[in-house]
């Protein structure tokens, strides 16, 4: 289940978060920045019960079935999804989201729109002190602070140390975008990242989908994925970073060699595995 943020005020969104977090014993709850909650219920009965509770807040979550991947699946993966830590929302981590982020119109093909569908009109201003503090889930950073954090675009903030490590290893297709301190200075500690390669829809020959296909314009899944999301080698090329979102910031996947460089890094959370097929 996905519960994307809409035009609700901060207090309403906080109440929704309190409800979703309250289901953590019956479902795997994952916050995605300040823009979405994900709930993996593993049963239709639990999903129905959570939906009923959210309905009291006039919330209608997006529901779909998904494959549960195990360690063998990740061992076979060519790309692995990456999320970061969610930093506290009060005070906010990104200070100028209202000014710097402009919502896209709904997809002209399928009509979908969610919180990731935004354009960044100017560098984001962050509160760097939160990189050294407790995260939204109560966890604490490592000795260097949080090095991978979620942004409200659905994208990621990476430490300069990690980005330098990627550059030294020859990681391809990962673009840096500066972020600013509150006083307007460019941060030397971290930067936002974006993938130069975007793959919106899976290979139709290798990917099994139950229900409607992925939208070819915005990449939204309108059915349920059964097994791996397969990407054609011709679409990926030699890139080590791939996005499944049109803007290249959200839904980021890294090659195995790039993902291995994140081993033990504070804030990294593993997403779904992706396979690459020959054209």
XYZ file of C-alpha atoms in Angstrom:
279
model
C 0.000 0.000 0.000
C 1.200 3.528 -0.814
C -0.179 6.564 0.974
C 1.071 9.600 -0.979
C 0.863 13.073 0.438
C -1.648 15.358 -1.245
C -2.557 18.962 -0.486
C -3.220 18.367 3.219
C -1.768 20.646 5.833
C 1.099 19.611 8.088
C -1.099 18.603 11.029
C -3.286 16.363 8.852
C -0.263 14.671 7.302
C 1.220 14.115 10.754
C -2.004 12.422 11.913
C -1.895 10.123 8.891
C 1.696 9.240 9.761
C 0.711 8.440 13.341
C -1.973 6.037 12.101
C 0.338 4.283 9.636
C 3.169 3.941 12.182
C 0.683 2.367 14.579
C 0.492 -0.654 12.245
C 4.211 -1.444 12.480
C 3.555 -4.758 14.289
C 1.276 -6.041 11.515
C 3.003 -4.544 8.468
C 6.394 -3.296 7.311
C 6.085 0.487 7.389
C 8.481 2.611 5.342
C 8.402 6.414 5.162
C 9.666 7.938 1.918
C 10.839 11.419 2.781
C 7.966 13.725 3.630
C 5.977 12.624 0.611
C 4.743 9.072 1.044
C 4.214 6.154 3.419
C 4.592 2.568 2.216
C 2.947 -0.320 4.060
C 3.770 -3.913 3.132
C 0.944 -5.829 4.809
C 1.616 -9.307 3.335
C -2.135 -10.020 3.610
C -5.314 -8.628 2.088
C -7.036 -8.752 5.487
C -4.490 -6.449 7.102
C -4.600 -4.156 4.064
C -8.387 -3.957 4.321
C -8.224 -3.113 8.024
C -5.601 -0.405 7.513
C -7.606 1.023 4.608
C -10.693 1.216 6.817
C -8.776 3.155 9.473
C -7.343 5.535 6.876
C -10.806 6.048 5.390
C -11.806 7.754 8.641
C -9.202 10.402 7.734
C -10.555 10.559 4.156
C -7.460 8.858 2.800
C -7.603 6.341 -0.049
C -4.269 4.476 -0.354
C -2.947 2.980 -3.572
C -2.950 -0.800 -3.300
C -1.112 -3.411 -5.311
C 0.468 -6.820 -4.890
C 4.235 -7.104 -5.016
C 6.879 -9.790 -5.084
C 8.704 -10.396 -1.802
C 12.383 -10.785 -2.673
C 14.873 -12.906 -0.754
C 18.663 -12.933 -0.571
C 18.926 -15.201 -3.614
C 16.981 -12.663 -5.669
C 19.351 -9.906 -4.602
C 22.330 -12.095 -5.445
C 20.998 -12.318 -9.027
C 20.177 -8.615 -9.312
C 21.969 -6.314 -11.728
C 20.585 -3.150 -10.122
C 19.344 -2.553 -6.575
C 16.981 0.190 -5.440
C 18.295 2.602 -2.826
C 16.515 4.687 -0.196
C 17.975 6.866 2.527
C 17.115 7.808 6.065
C 14.106 10.025 6.786
C 15.146 12.976 8.872
C 12.832 14.702 11.292
C 9.997 16.668 9.733
C 9.672 19.219 12.547
C 11.781 21.244 11.991
C 11.951 20.404 8.271
C 15.131 19.069 6.681
C 14.512 20.918 3.390
C 13.789 24.537 4.249
C 12.564 25.934 0.924
C 10.420 23.116 -0.468
C 7.414 25.411 -0.936
C 9.436 27.791 -3.099
C 11.889 25.464 -4.868
C 9.517 22.611 -5.817
C 6.798 23.110 -8.437
C 4.213 20.316 -8.908
C 3.905 18.809 -12.375
C 0.498 18.532 -14.011
C -1.086 15.056 -14.023
C 0.298 12.608 -16.596
C -1.340 13.389 -19.970
C -1.536 9.676 -20.753
C -2.877 8.058 -17.560
C -3.725 11.016 -15.306
C -1.455 9.883 -12.458
C 0.225 12.388 -10.168
C 2.035 11.882 -6.880
C 4.413 13.736 -4.588
C 7.468 12.758 -6.668
C 6.074 14.613 -9.687
C 7.744 17.949 -8.989
C 10.309 20.103 -10.720
C 13.200 21.669 -8.829
C 13.480 25.305 -9.856
C 16.436 26.220 -7.595
C 18.935 24.407 -5.346
C 17.342 23.042 -2.194
C 18.292 24.611 1.129
C 18.813 22.064 3.889
C 19.298 22.174 7.630
C 22.731 20.459 7.864
C 22.474 20.039 11.631
C 19.841 17.333 11.119
C 22.436 15.130 9.418
C 23.966 14.665 12.871
C 20.723 14.096 14.765
C 18.116 11.448 15.418
C 16.130 10.265 12.387
C 12.332 10.199 12.102
C 12.277 6.529 13.190
C 14.389 7.243 16.281
C 17.629 5.775 14.924
C 20.933 7.562 15.369
C 23.615 8.408 12.785
C 27.062 6.921 12.504
C 30.284 8.726 13.449
C 30.178 10.850 10.281
C 26.468 11.554 10.572
C 23.855 10.387 8.088
C 25.407 9.903 4.651
C 22.312 8.967 2.629
C 19.068 10.873 3.240
C 15.725 11.106 1.441
C 14.621 14.329 -0.222
C 11.038 15.487 -0.868
C 11.530 14.899 -4.610
C 11.847 11.181 -3.880
C 15.546 11.558 -4.609
C 18.592 11.225 -2.386
C 21.154 13.390 -0.671
C 24.601 11.761 -0.520
C 27.605 12.834 1.493
C 30.515 14.374 -0.389
C 32.674 11.539 0.948
C 30.467 8.963 -0.782
C 30.314 10.937 -3.999
C 34.100 11.167 -4.045
C 34.260 7.411 -3.470
C 31.918 6.848 -6.420
C 33.994 9.140 -8.637
C 37.223 7.368 -7.691
C 35.619 4.000 -8.537
C 34.493 5.257 -11.964
C 30.759 4.994 -11.230
C 28.946 6.149 -14.366
C 25.740 8.103 -14.903
C 25.337 9.682 -11.459
C 24.928 13.455 -11.531
C 25.519 15.781 -8.562
C 23.287 18.758 -7.866
C 24.355 21.276 -5.210
C 22.332 21.935 -2.084
C 22.608 25.075 0.008
C 22.962 25.892 3.669
C 20.324 28.204 5.181
C 22.534 31.243 4.502
C 22.825 30.374 0.789
C 26.327 28.860 0.843
C 26.836 25.735 -1.254
C 27.206 22.707 0.982
C 30.595 21.010 0.914
C 29.262 18.174 3.000
C 26.576 16.724 0.714
C 24.814 17.012 -2.643
C 21.630 15.776 -4.242
C 21.984 13.109 -6.925
C 20.182 12.354 -10.141
C 20.508 9.508 -12.635
C 21.289 10.490 -16.201
C 19.567 7.318 -17.456
C 15.806 6.832 -17.110
C 13.925 3.598 -17.844
C 10.175 4.000 -17.321
C 8.770 0.677 -18.471
C 10.055 -2.897 -18.142
C 11.033 -5.272 -20.929
C 7.713 -6.688 -22.230
C 9.246 -10.074 -23.087
C 10.782 -10.872 -19.703
C 8.596 -9.010 -17.200
C 5.349 -10.533 -15.941
C 2.599 -8.070 -15.056
C -0.818 -8.874 -13.664
C -3.398 -6.323 -14.745
C -2.785 -3.124 -16.678
C 0.697 -2.268 -18.008
C 3.092 0.457 -16.882
C 2.369 3.905 -18.321
C 4.924 4.656 -21.068
C 4.799 8.412 -20.350
C 5.201 8.614 -16.560
C 6.228 5.022 -15.681
C 3.414 4.482 -13.170
C 2.568 0.833 -12.487
C -1.143 0.239 -13.069
C -0.898 -3.503 -12.475
C 1.088 -5.785 -10.181
C 4.630 -6.931 -10.912
C 5.106 -10.695 -10.697
C 8.822 -11.332 -10.253
C 11.613 -9.047 -11.426
C 11.369 -5.732 -13.207
C 13.574 -6.378 -16.261
C 15.349 -3.539 -18.096
C 16.762 -3.997 -21.612
C 20.545 -3.591 -21.857
C 20.040 -1.144 -24.716
C 18.076 1.166 -22.449
C 20.531 0.951 -19.539
C 23.753 1.027 -21.526
C 26.822 1.178 -19.266
C 25.155 3.353 -16.602
C 25.664 2.463 -12.941
C 22.707 4.651 -11.903
C 19.199 4.353 -13.346
C 15.934 6.026 -12.387
C 12.404 4.819 -13.023
C 10.988 8.346 -12.756
C 10.858 10.837 -15.668
C 12.891 13.478 -13.785
C 15.660 11.006 -12.917
C 15.699 11.792 -9.175
C 13.162 9.427 -7.629
C 13.115 5.600 -7.731
C 16.892 5.302 -8.016
C 18.708 2.029 -8.709
C 22.451 1.399 -8.542
C 24.577 -1.270 -10.167
C 25.993 -3.999 -7.964
C 29.439 -2.412 -7.930
C 28.017 0.973 -6.946
C 25.727 -0.527 -4.306
C 28.643 -2.446 -2.772
C 30.357 0.907 -2.087
C 27.465 1.719 0.294
C 28.085 -1.284 2.523
C 27.800 -0.224 6.152
C 27.042 3.416 5.331
C 24.638 5.044 7.835
C 21.214 5.719 6.372
C 21.175 3.284 3.437
C 18.033 1.198 2.935
C 17.702 -1.466 0.246
C 14.932 -1.293 -2.336
C 13.798 -3.847 -4.917
C 16.210 -5.745 -7.184
C 16.162 -5.260 -10.966
C 17.465 -7.552 -13.686
C 18.947 -6.497 -17.052
C 18.226 -8.543 -20.168
C 19.874 -8.633 -23.585
C 18.088 -6.674 -26.319
